[in-house]
């Protein structure tokens, strides 16, 4: 396994790998390349005077976040904005107030459509753009000033070349495959179709802290779950899963929580590692059988 870039933490991890019945994949950076880029933008209305155009405001708001999607939007413009408030809402987006001497600046929010909707933002003006790009598998991020939709950004991240083949191999081993993502349901369904995952096995608009809950839900249904992820936000799910698998670019926290680490960052090693574990367990059980048989006979 080590020669093939598969690091198995211990014998217990090997045993757990041989008992897996379902594999749950996090999308970004696991099934996808993890290098998203803005494919299209939709400006709505006139930008607020203090914040410049929507792209500049969104880029400045996203710049201080390390999330891959935020970084993709930050590359739209080098424009800087001084913030009197700036916070990141984990699994939802970022928000802040552009600094003004009179303290009358409006709250700007950049993030998931679900979060914006929950914040009272009407997404209807951009529905046509949302429908068009969701069906292409793009992640749609919205920019709002107070409760007014200012812009939408379609962010696309290419599927890893071997992703479909990996999922086929897993199903060929008799394993169920699932997808978890923060994307809206339509985008998530499109990605699932591209990857060959049953749309009934897709969990959409899931916040990071909810991933571990999904693992628990599947376990309650009798599944032995392997979770494949690469981020700090994946650590609770990796810990909760019967088997945690982290790709090599995973954060240190995720690596510590994982039972198997894929050193080459290639998800092609997922079915290989599970197949190797099953073969090893078969060998161990066969050896034990013949050892007991020999002892009885002798």
Coordinates of N, CA and C in Angstrom, one line a residue, residues 39-266:
X39 N -16.9 31.6 -14.0 CA -17.2 31.4 -15.4 C -18.1 32.5 -15.9
X40 N -19.0 33.1 -15.1 CA -19.9 34.1 -15.5 C -20.4 34.9 -14.3
X41 N -20.8 36.2 -14.6 CA -21.4 37.0 -13.5 C -22.7 37.6 -14.0
X42 N -23.5 37.9 -13.0 CA -24.8 38.5 -13.3 C -25.0 39.8 -12.4
X43 N -24.8 41.0 -13.0 CA -25.0 42.2 -12.2 C -26.5 42.6 -12.2
X44 N -27.0 42.9 -11.0 CA -28.4 43.3 -10.9 C -28.5 44.7 -10.2
X45 N -29.2 45.6 -10.9 CA -29.3 46.9 -10.3 C -28.1 47.8 -10.3
X46 N -28.1 48.9 -9.6 CA -27.0 49.8 -9.6 C -26.2 49.5 -8.3
X47 N -24.8 49.5 -8.4 CA -24.0 49.3 -7.2 C -24.1 50.4 -6.2
X48 N -23.9 50.1 -4.9 CA -23.9 51.1 -3.9 C -22.8 52.1 -4.1
X49 N -22.9 53.3 -3.9 CA -21.9 54.3 -4.2 C -20.6 54.1 -3.5
X50 N -20.7 53.6 -2.2 CA -19.5 53.5 -1.4 C -18.7 52.3 -1.8
X51 N -19.2 51.4 -2.5 CA -18.6 50.1 -2.7 C -18.1 49.8 -4.1
X52 N -18.2 50.7 -5.1 CA -17.8 50.5 -6.4 C -18.7 49.5 -7.1
X53 N -18.2 48.9 -8.2 CA -19.0 47.9 -8.9 C -19.1 46.6 -8.2
X54 N -20.1 45.7 -8.5 CA -20.3 44.5 -7.8 C -19.1 43.6 -7.7
X55 N -18.4 43.5 -8.9 CA -17.2 42.6 -8.9 C -16.1 43.1 -8.0
X56 N -15.9 44.4 -7.9 CA -14.9 45.0 -7.0 C -15.3 44.7 -5.5
X57 N -16.5 44.9 -5.2 CA -17.0 44.7 -3.8 C -16.9 43.2 -3.5
X58 N -17.3 42.3 -4.3 CA -17.2 40.9 -4.1 C -15.8 40.4 -3.9
X59 N -14.9 40.9 -4.8 CA -13.5 40.5 -4.7 C -12.9 41.0 -3.4
X60 N -13.2 42.2 -3.0 CA -12.6 42.8 -1.7 C -13.2 42.0 -0.5
X61 N -14.4 41.7 -0.6 CA -15.1 41.0 0.5 C -14.5 39.5 0.7
X62 N -14.2 38.9 -0.5 CA -13.8 37.5 -0.5 C -12.3 37.4 -0.2
X63 N -11.5 38.4 -0.3 CA -10.1 38.4 -0.3 C -9.5 37.8 1.0
X64 N -10.2 38.1 2.1 CA -9.6 37.7 3.4 C -10.1 36.2 3.8
X65 N -10.8 35.6 2.9 CA -11.2 34.2 3.2 C -10.3 33.2 2.5
X66 N -10.0 32.1 3.1 CA -9.1 31.1 2.5 C -9.9 30.0 1.7
X67 N -11.2 30.1 1.7 CA -12.0 29.1 1.0 C -11.7 29.2 -0.5
X68 N -11.6 28.1 -1.2 CA -11.3 28.1 -2.6 C -12.3 28.9 -3.5
X69 N -13.5 28.9 -3.2 CA -14.5 29.7 -4.0 C -14.3 31.1 -3.7
X70 N -14.0 31.5 -2.4 CA -13.8 32.9 -2.1 C -12.5 33.4 -2.9
X71 N -11.5 32.6 -2.9 CA -10.3 33.0 -3.6 C -10.5 33.1 -5.1
X72 N -11.4 32.3 -5.7 CA -11.7 32.5 -7.1 C -12.4 33.8 -7.4
X73 N -13.3 34.2 -6.5 CA -13.9 35.5 -6.7 C -13.0 36.7 -6.4
X74 N -12.1 36.5 -5.4 CA -11.1 37.5 -5.1 C -10.2 37.9 -6.3
X75 N -10.0 36.9 -7.2 CA -9.2 37.1 -8.4 C -9.8 38.0 -9.4
X76 N -11.1 38.3 -9.2 CA -11.8 39.1 -10.2 C -11.3 40.6 -10.2
X77 N -10.8 41.1 -9.1 CA -10.4 42.5 -9.1 C -9.4 42.7 -7.9
X78 N -8.4 43.5 -8.2 CA -7.4 43.8 -7.1 C -7.9 45.0 -6.2
X79 N -9.1 45.5 -6.5 CA -9.6 46.6 -5.7 C -9.7 46.3 -4.2
X80 N -9.3 47.2 -3.4 CA -9.4 47.0 -1.9 C -10.5 47.9 -1.3
X81 N -11.1 47.4 -0.3 CA -12.1 48.1 0.5 C -11.7 48.0 1.9
X82 N -11.8 49.1 2.6 CA -11.6 49.1 4.1 C -12.9 48.8 4.8
X83 N -12.8 47.8 5.6 CA -14.0 47.3 6.3 C -14.1 47.7 7.8
X84 N -15.2 48.2 8.2 CA -15.4 48.5 9.6 C -15.8 47.3 10.3
X85 N -16.4 46.3 9.6 CA -16.8 45.0 10.2 C -16.5 44.0 9.1
X86 N -15.9 42.8 9.5 CA -15.8 41.7 8.5 C -15.8 40.4 9.3
X87 N -16.6 39.5 8.9 CA -16.7 38.2 9.5 C -17.0 37.1 8.5
X88 N -16.5 35.9 8.8 CA -16.8 34.8 8.0 C -17.7 33.8 8.7
X89 N -18.8 33.5 8.0 CA -19.8 32.6 8.6 C -19.5 31.2 8.0
X90 N -19.0 30.3 8.8 CA -18.5 29.0 8.3 C -19.6 28.3 7.5
X91 N -19.2 27.8 6.3 CA -20.1 27.1 5.5 C -21.2 27.9 4.9
X92 N -21.1 29.2 5.0 CA -22.2 30.1 4.4 C -21.6 31.2 3.6
X93 N -20.6 32.0 4.1 CA -20.1 33.0 3.3 C -19.4 34.1 4.2
X94 N -19.2 35.3 3.6 CA -18.5 36.3 4.4 C -19.4 37.6 4.3
X95 N -19.3 38.4 5.3 CA -20.0 39.7 5.3 C -19.2 40.8 6.0
X96 N -19.6 42.0 5.6 CA -18.8 43.1 6.2 C -19.5 44.5 5.8
X97 N -19.1 45.5 6.5 CA -19.6 46.9 6.2 C -18.4 47.7 5.7
X98 N -18.5 48.3 4.5 CA -17.4 49.2 4.1 C -17.3 50.3 5.0
X99 N -16.1 50.7 5.3 CA -15.8 51.8 6.3 C -16.2 53.1 5.7
X100 N -17.1 53.9 6.5 CA -17.5 55.2 6.2 C -17.4 56.1 7.4
X101 N -17.0 57.3 7.2 CA -16.9 58.2 8.4 C -18.2 58.4 9.1
X102 N -19.4 58.4 8.4 CA -20.6 58.7 9.1 C -21.3 57.4 9.6
X103 N -20.6 56.2 9.4 CA -21.1 55.0 10.0 C -22.4 54.5 9.4
X104 N -22.7 55.0 8.2 CA -24.0 54.6 7.6 C -23.9 53.6 6.5
X105 N -22.8 52.9 6.4 CA -22.6 51.9 5.3 C -23.5 50.7 5.5
X106 N -23.9 50.1 4.3 CA -24.8 49.0 4.4 C -24.0 47.7 4.5
X107 N -24.6 46.6 5.1 CA -24.0 45.3 5.2 C -23.9 44.6 3.9
X108 N -22.8 44.2 3.5 CA -22.6 43.4 2.3 C -22.4 41.9 2.6
X109 N -23.0 41.1 1.9 CA -22.9 39.6 2.1 C -22.6 38.9 0.8
X110 N -21.6 38.0 0.9 CA -21.2 37.2 -0.2 C -21.2 35.7 0.2
X111 N -22.0 34.9 -0.4 CA -22.1 33.5 0.0 C -23.1 32.7 -0.7
X112 N -23.5 31.6 0.0 CA -24.4 30.6 -0.6 C -25.8 31.2 -0.7
X113 N -26.5 30.7 -1.7 CA -27.9 31.2 -1.9 C -28.8 30.9 -0.7
X114 N -28.6 29.8 -0.1 CA -29.4 29.4 1.1 C -29.2 30.4 2.2
X115 N -27.9 30.8 2.4 CA -27.6 31.8 3.5 C -28.3 33.1 3.2
X116 N -28.1 33.6 1.9 CA -28.7 34.8 1.5 C -30.2 34.8 1.7
X117 N -30.8 33.7 1.3 CA -32.3 33.6 1.4 C -32.7 33.6 2.8
X118 N -31.9 33.0 3.7 CA -32.3 33.0 5.1 C -32.1 34.4 5.7
X119 N -31.2 35.2 5.1 CA -30.9 36.6 5.5 C -32.0 37.6 5.0
X120 N -33.0 37.1 4.3 CA -34.0 37.9 3.8 C -33.8 38.5 2.4
X121 N -32.8 37.9 1.6 CA -32.5 38.4 0.3 C -33.4 37.8 -0.7
X122 N -34.1 38.6 -1.6 CA -34.9 38.0 -2.7 C -34.0 37.7 -3.9
X123 N -34.0 36.4 -4.2 CA -33.2 35.9 -5.3 C -33.9 35.9 -6.7
X124 N -35.2 36.3 -6.7 CA -36.0 36.2 -7.9 C -35.4 36.9 -9.1
X125 N -34.8 38.1 -8.9 CA -34.3 38.8 -10.1 C -33.2 38.1 -10.9
X126 N -32.5 37.2 -10.2 CA -31.4 36.5 -10.9 C -31.8 35.0 -11.2
X127 N -33.1 34.7 -11.2 CA -33.5 33.3 -11.3 C -33.1 32.7 -12.6
X128 N -33.2 33.4 -13.7 CA -32.8 32.9 -15.0 C -31.3 32.5 -15.1
X129 N -30.5 33.4 -14.5 CA -29.0 33.1 -14.5 C -28.8 31.9 -13.6
X130 N -29.5 31.8 -12.5 CA -29.3 30.7 -11.5 C -29.7 29.4 -12.2
X131 N -30.8 29.4 -12.9 CA -31.3 28.1 -13.6 C -30.3 27.7 -14.6
X132 N -29.8 28.7 -15.4 CA -28.9 28.4 -16.5 C -27.6 27.7 -16.1
X133 N -27.0 28.3 -15.1 CA -25.7 27.9 -14.6 C -25.7 26.7 -13.7
X134 N -26.8 26.6 -12.9 CA -27.0 25.4 -12.0 C -27.0 24.1 -12.8
X135 N -27.7 24.2 -14.0 CA -27.8 23.0 -14.8 C -26.5 22.6 -15.5
X136 N -25.5 23.6 -15.5 CA -24.2 23.3 -16.0 C -23.2 22.8 -14.9
X137 N -23.8 22.7 -13.7 CA -22.9 22.2 -12.6 C -22.1 23.2 -11.9
X138 N -22.4 24.5 -12.1 CA -21.7 25.6 -11.5 C -22.2 25.9 -10.1
X139 N -21.3 26.3 -9.2 CA -21.7 26.7 -7.9 C -22.1 28.2 -8.0
X140 N -23.2 28.5 -7.5 CA -23.7 29.9 -7.7 C -23.5 30.6 -6.3
X141 N -22.8 31.7 -6.3 CA -22.6 32.5 -5.2 C -23.2 33.9 -5.4
X142 N -23.9 34.4 -4.3 CA -24.6 35.6 -4.5 C -24.0 36.8 -3.7
X143 N -24.1 38.0 -4.1 CA -23.7 39.2 -3.4 C -24.9 40.0 -3.2
X144 N -25.1 40.4 -1.9 CA -26.2 41.2 -1.5 C -25.7 42.4 -0.7
X145 N -26.4 43.5 -0.9 CA -26.2 44.7 -0.1 C -27.4 44.9 0.8
X146 N -27.3 44.7 2.1 CA -28.5 44.6 3.0 C -29.3 43.5 2.5
X147 N -30.6 43.8 2.0 CA -31.5 42.7 1.6 C -31.7 42.7 0.1
X148 N -30.8 43.4 -0.6 CA -31.0 43.6 -2.1 C -29.9 42.8 -2.8
X149 N -30.4 41.9 -3.7 CA -29.4 41.1 -4.5 C -28.7 42.0 -5.5
X150 N -27.3 42.0 -5.4 CA -26.5 42.9 -6.2 C -25.9 42.2 -7.4
X151 N -25.5 40.9 -7.2 CA -24.8 40.2 -8.2 C -24.8 38.7 -7.9
X152 N -24.7 37.9 -9.0 CA -24.5 36.4 -8.9 C -23.2 36.0 -9.6
X153 N -22.5 35.0 -9.1 CA -21.3 34.6 -9.7 C -21.4 33.0 -9.9
X154 N -21.2 32.6 -11.1 CA -21.2 31.2 -11.4 C -19.7 30.7 -11.4
X155 N -19.4 29.8 -10.4 CA -18.1 29.4 -10.2 C -18.0 27.9 -10.6
X156 N -17.1 27.5 -11.5 CA -17.0 26.2 -11.9 C -15.7 25.5 -11.5
X157 N -15.7 24.3 -11.1 CA -14.6 23.5 -10.7 C -14.6 22.2 -11.5
X158 N -13.6 21.9 -12.2 CA -13.6 20.8 -13.1 C -13.5 19.5 -12.3
X159 N -14.3 18.5 -12.8 CA -14.3 17.2 -12.2 C -12.9 16.5 -12.4
X160 N -12.4 15.8 -11.4 CA -11.1 15.1 -11.6 C -11.3 14.1 -12.7
X161 N -10.3 13.9 -13.6 CA -10.4 13.0 -14.7 C -10.8 11.6 -14.4
X162 N -10.3 11.1 -13.3 CA -10.7 9.7 -13.0 C -11.8 9.5 -12.0
X163 N -12.6 10.6 -11.7 CA -13.6 10.5 -10.8 C -14.7 9.5 -11.1
X164 N -15.2 9.6 -12.4 CA -16.3 8.6 -12.8 C -15.8 7.2 -12.8
X165 N -14.6 7.0 -13.2 CA -14.0 5.6 -13.2 C -13.9 5.1 -11.7
X166 N -13.5 5.9 -10.8 CA -13.4 5.6 -9.4 C -14.8 5.1 -8.8
X167 N -15.8 5.9 -9.1 CA -17.1 5.6 -8.6 C -17.7 4.3 -9.2
X168 N -17.4 4.1 -10.5 CA -17.8 2.8 -11.1 C -17.1 1.6 -10.5
X169 N -15.8 1.8 -10.1 CA -15.1 0.7 -9.5 C -15.7 0.4 -8.1
X170 N -16.0 1.5 -7.4 CA -16.6 1.3 -6.0 C -18.0 0.5 -6.1
X171 N -18.8 1.0 -7.1 CA -20.1 0.3 -7.2 C -19.8 -1.2 -7.7
X172 N -18.8 -1.4 -8.5 CA -18.4 -2.7 -8.9 C -18.0 -3.6 -7.7
X173 N -17.6 -3.0 -6.6 CA -17.2 -3.7 -5.4 C -18.4 -3.9 -4.5
X174 N -19.6 -3.5 -5.0 CA -20.8 -3.6 -4.2 C -21.0 -2.5 -3.2
X175 N -20.3 -1.4 -3.3 CA -20.4 -0.3 -2.4 C -21.4 0.8 -2.9
X176 N -22.1 1.4 -2.0 CA -23.0 2.5 -2.3 C -22.2 3.8 -2.3
X177 N -22.4 4.7 -3.2 CA -21.7 6.0 -3.3 C -22.6 7.1 -3.0
X178 N -22.1 8.1 -2.3 CA -22.9 9.3 -1.9 C -22.1 10.5 -2.1
X179 N -22.7 11.7 -2.3 CA -22.1 13.0 -2.5 C -22.6 14.0 -1.5
X180 N -21.8 14.7 -0.9 CA -22.2 15.8 0.0 C -21.5 17.1 -0.5
X181 N -22.4 18.2 -0.6 CA -21.9 19.5 -1.1 C -22.7 20.6 -0.5
X182 N -22.1 21.8 -0.5 CA -22.8 23.0 -0.1 C -23.6 23.6 -1.2
X183 N -23.5 23.1 -2.4 CA -24.1 23.6 -3.6 C -25.7 23.5 -3.4
X184 N -26.4 24.3 -4.2 CA -27.8 24.2 -4.2 C -28.2 22.8 -4.9
X185 N -29.4 22.4 -4.6 CA -29.9 21.0 -5.1 C -29.7 20.8 -6.6
X186 N -30.0 21.8 -7.4 CA -30.0 21.7 -8.8 C -28.5 21.4 -9.3
X187 N -27.6 22.3 -8.8 CA -26.2 22.1 -9.1 C -25.7 20.7 -8.6
X188 N -26.1 20.4 -7.4 CA -25.6 19.1 -6.9 C -26.1 17.9 -7.7
X189 N -27.4 18.0 -8.2 CA -27.9 16.9 -9.0 C -27.2 16.8 -10.3
X190 N -26.8 18.0 -10.9 CA -26.1 18.0 -12.2 C -24.7 17.3 -12.0
X191 N -24.0 17.7 -10.9 CA -22.7 17.1 -10.6 C -22.8 15.6 -10.4
X192 N -23.9 15.2 -9.7 CA -24.1 13.7 -9.4 C -24.3 13.0 -10.7
X193 N -25.0 13.5 -11.6 CA -25.3 12.9 -12.9 C -23.9 12.7 -13.7
X194 N -23.1 13.8 -13.7 CA -21.8 13.8 -14.3 C -20.9 12.7 -13.7
X195 N -21.0 12.5 -12.4 CA -20.2 11.6 -11.7 C -20.8 10.1 -11.7
X196 N -22.0 10.0 -12.1 CA -22.6 8.7 -12.1 C -23.2 8.3 -10.7
X197 N -23.5 9.3 -9.9 CA -24.0 9.0 -8.5 C -25.5 9.1 -8.6
X198 N -26.3 8.2 -8.0 CA -27.7 8.3 -8.0 C -28.1 9.6 -7.3
X199 N -29.0 10.4 -8.0 CA -29.4 11.7 -7.4 C -30.1 11.5 -6.0
X200 N -30.6 10.3 -5.7 CA -31.2 10.1 -4.4 C -30.1 10.0 -3.3
X201 N -28.8 9.8 -3.7 CA -27.7 9.7 -2.8 C -26.9 11.0 -2.7
X202 N -27.6 12.1 -3.0 CA -26.9 13.4 -2.9 C -27.4 14.3 -1.8
X203 N -26.5 14.8 -1.0 CA -26.9 15.8 0.1 C -26.4 17.2 -0.3
X204 N -27.4 18.1 -0.6 CA -27.0 19.4 -1.0 C -27.3 20.5 0.1
X205 N -26.6 21.6 -0.2 CA -26.7 22.8 0.8 C -26.4 22.3 2.2
X206 N -25.4 21.6 2.3 CA -24.9 21.0 3.6 C -23.8 21.9 4.2
X207 N -24.0 22.4 5.4 CA -22.9 23.2 6.0 C -21.9 22.2 6.6
X208 N -20.6 22.7 6.8 CA -19.6 21.8 7.3 C -19.9 21.0 8.6
X209 N -20.6 21.7 9.5 CA -20.9 21.1 10.8 C -21.9 20.0 10.6
X210 N -22.6 20.0 9.5 CA -23.7 19.0 9.3 C -23.2 17.7 8.6
X211 N -21.9 17.7 8.2 CA -21.4 16.5 7.5 C -21.3 15.3 8.4
X212 N -20.9 15.5 9.7 CA -20.8 14.4 10.6 C -22.2 13.9 10.9
X213 N -23.2 14.8 10.9 CA -24.6 14.3 11.2 C -25.1 13.4 10.1
X214 N -24.7 13.7 8.8 CA -25.1 12.9 7.7 C -24.4 11.5 7.8
X215 N -23.2 11.5 8.2 CA -22.5 10.2 8.4 C -23.3 9.4 9.5
X216 N -23.7 10.0 10.6 CA -24.4 9.3 11.6 C -25.7 8.8 11.1
X217 N -26.4 9.6 10.2 CA -27.7 9.2 9.7 C -27.5 7.9 8.9
X218 N -26.5 7.8 8.0 CA -26.3 6.6 7.2 C -25.9 5.5 8.1
X219 N -25.2 5.7 9.2 CA -24.8 4.6 10.1 C -26.0 4.1 10.8
X220 N -27.0 4.9 11.1 CA -28.2 4.5 11.7 C -29.1 3.6 10.8
X221 N -28.8 3.8 9.5 CA -29.5 3.0 8.5 C -28.8 1.7 8.2
X222 N -27.8 1.4 9.0 CA -27.1 0.2 9.0 C -25.8 0.1 8.1
X223 N -25.4 1.3 7.6 CA -24.3 1.4 6.7 C -23.0 1.5 7.5
X224 N -21.9 0.9 6.9 CA -20.6 1.1 7.5 C -19.9 2.1 6.5
X225 N -19.7 3.4 7.0 CA -19.5 4.5 6.1 C -18.0 4.9 6.1
X226 N -17.5 5.0 4.8 CA -16.2 5.6 4.6 C -16.4 7.0 4.1
X227 N -15.8 8.0 4.7 CA -15.9 9.4 4.3 C -14.6 9.9 3.7
X228 N -14.7 10.5 2.5 CA -13.5 10.9 1.8 C -13.5 12.5 1.7
X229 N -12.5 13.1 2.3 CA -12.5 14.6 2.3 C -11.1 15.1 2.4
X230 N -11.0 16.5 2.4 CA -9.6 17.0 2.5 C -9.5 18.3 3.3
X231 N -10.5 18.8 3.9 CA -10.4 20.1 4.6 C -10.6 20.0 6.1
X232 N -10.3 21.2 6.8 CA -10.4 21.3 8.2 C -11.9 21.0 8.5
X233 N -12.8 21.5 7.7 CA -14.2 21.3 7.9 C -14.7 19.9 7.8
X234 N -13.8 19.0 7.2 CA -14.2 17.6 7.1 C -13.8 16.8 8.3
X235 N -13.0 17.3 9.2 CA -12.4 16.6 10.3 C -13.5 15.9 11.1
X236 N -14.6 16.6 11.6 CA -15.6 15.9 12.4 C -16.2 14.7 11.6
X237 N -16.4 14.8 10.3 CA -17.0 13.8 9.5 C -16.0 12.6 9.4
X238 N -14.8 12.9 9.2 CA -13.7 11.9 9.1 C -13.6 11.1 10.4
X239 N -13.8 11.8 11.5 CA -13.8 11.2 12.8 C -15.0 10.3 13.1
X240 N -16.1 10.8 12.7 CA -17.4 10.1 12.9 C -17.5 8.9 12.0
X241 N -17.0 8.9 10.8 CA -17.1 7.8 9.9 C -16.5 6.5 10.4
X242 N -17.0 5.4 10.0 CA -16.3 4.1 10.3 C -14.9 4.1 9.8
X243 N -14.7 4.8 8.6 CA -13.4 4.9 8.0 C -13.2 6.2 7.4
X244 N -12.2 7.0 7.9 CA -11.9 8.3 7.3 C -10.8 8.2 6.3
X245 N -11.0 8.8 5.1 CA -10.0 8.8 4.1 C -9.7 10.3 3.7
X246 N -8.4 10.7 3.9 CA -8.0 12.1 3.6 C -7.1 12.0 2.4
X247 N -7.3 13.0 1.4 CA -6.3 13.1 0.3 C -5.1 13.9 0.8
X248 N -4.0 13.8 0.0 CA -2.7 14.3 0.5 C -2.7 15.8 0.8
X249 N -3.5 16.6 0.1 CA -3.6 18.0 0.3 C -4.4 18.4 1.5
X250 N -4.9 17.4 2.2 CA -5.8 17.7 3.4 C -5.0 18.5 4.4
X251 N -5.8 19.2 5.2 CA -5.2 20.0 6.3 C -4.7 19.0 7.4
X252 N -3.8 19.5 8.2 CA -3.3 18.7 9.3 C -4.3 18.1 10.2
X253 N -5.4 18.9 10.5 CA -6.5 18.5 11.3 C -7.2 17.3 10.6
X254 N -7.4 17.4 9.3 CA -8.1 16.3 8.6 C -7.2 15.0 8.6
X255 N -5.9 15.2 8.4 CA -5.0 14.0 8.4 C -5.1 13.3 9.7
X256 N -5.1 14.1 10.8 CA -5.1 13.5 12.2 C -6.4 12.7 12.4
X257 N -7.5 13.1 11.8 CA -8.8 12.5 12.0 C -8.9 11.3 11.1
X258 N -8.1 11.1 10.1 CA -8.3 10.1 9.1 C -7.6 8.8 9.4
X259 N -8.2 7.7 8.9 CA -7.6 6.3 9.1 C -6.7 6.0 8.0
X260 N -7.0 6.5 6.8 CA -6.2 6.3 5.6 C -5.9 7.6 4.9
X261 N -4.6 7.8 4.5 CA -4.2 9.0 3.8 C -3.7 8.7 2.5
X262 N -4.3 9.3 1.4 CA -3.8 9.1 0.1 C -2.7 10.0 -0.3
X263 N -1.5 9.6 -0.2 CA -0.3 10.4 -0.4 C -0.2 11.1 -1.7
X264 N -0.7 10.5 -2.7 CA -0.6 11.1 -4.1 C -1.8 11.9 -4.5
X265 N -2.7 12.1 -3.5 CA -3.9 13.0 -3.7 C -4.8 12.5 -4.9
X266 N -4.7 11.2 -5.2 CA -5.5 10.7 -6.3 C -6.6 9.8 -5.8

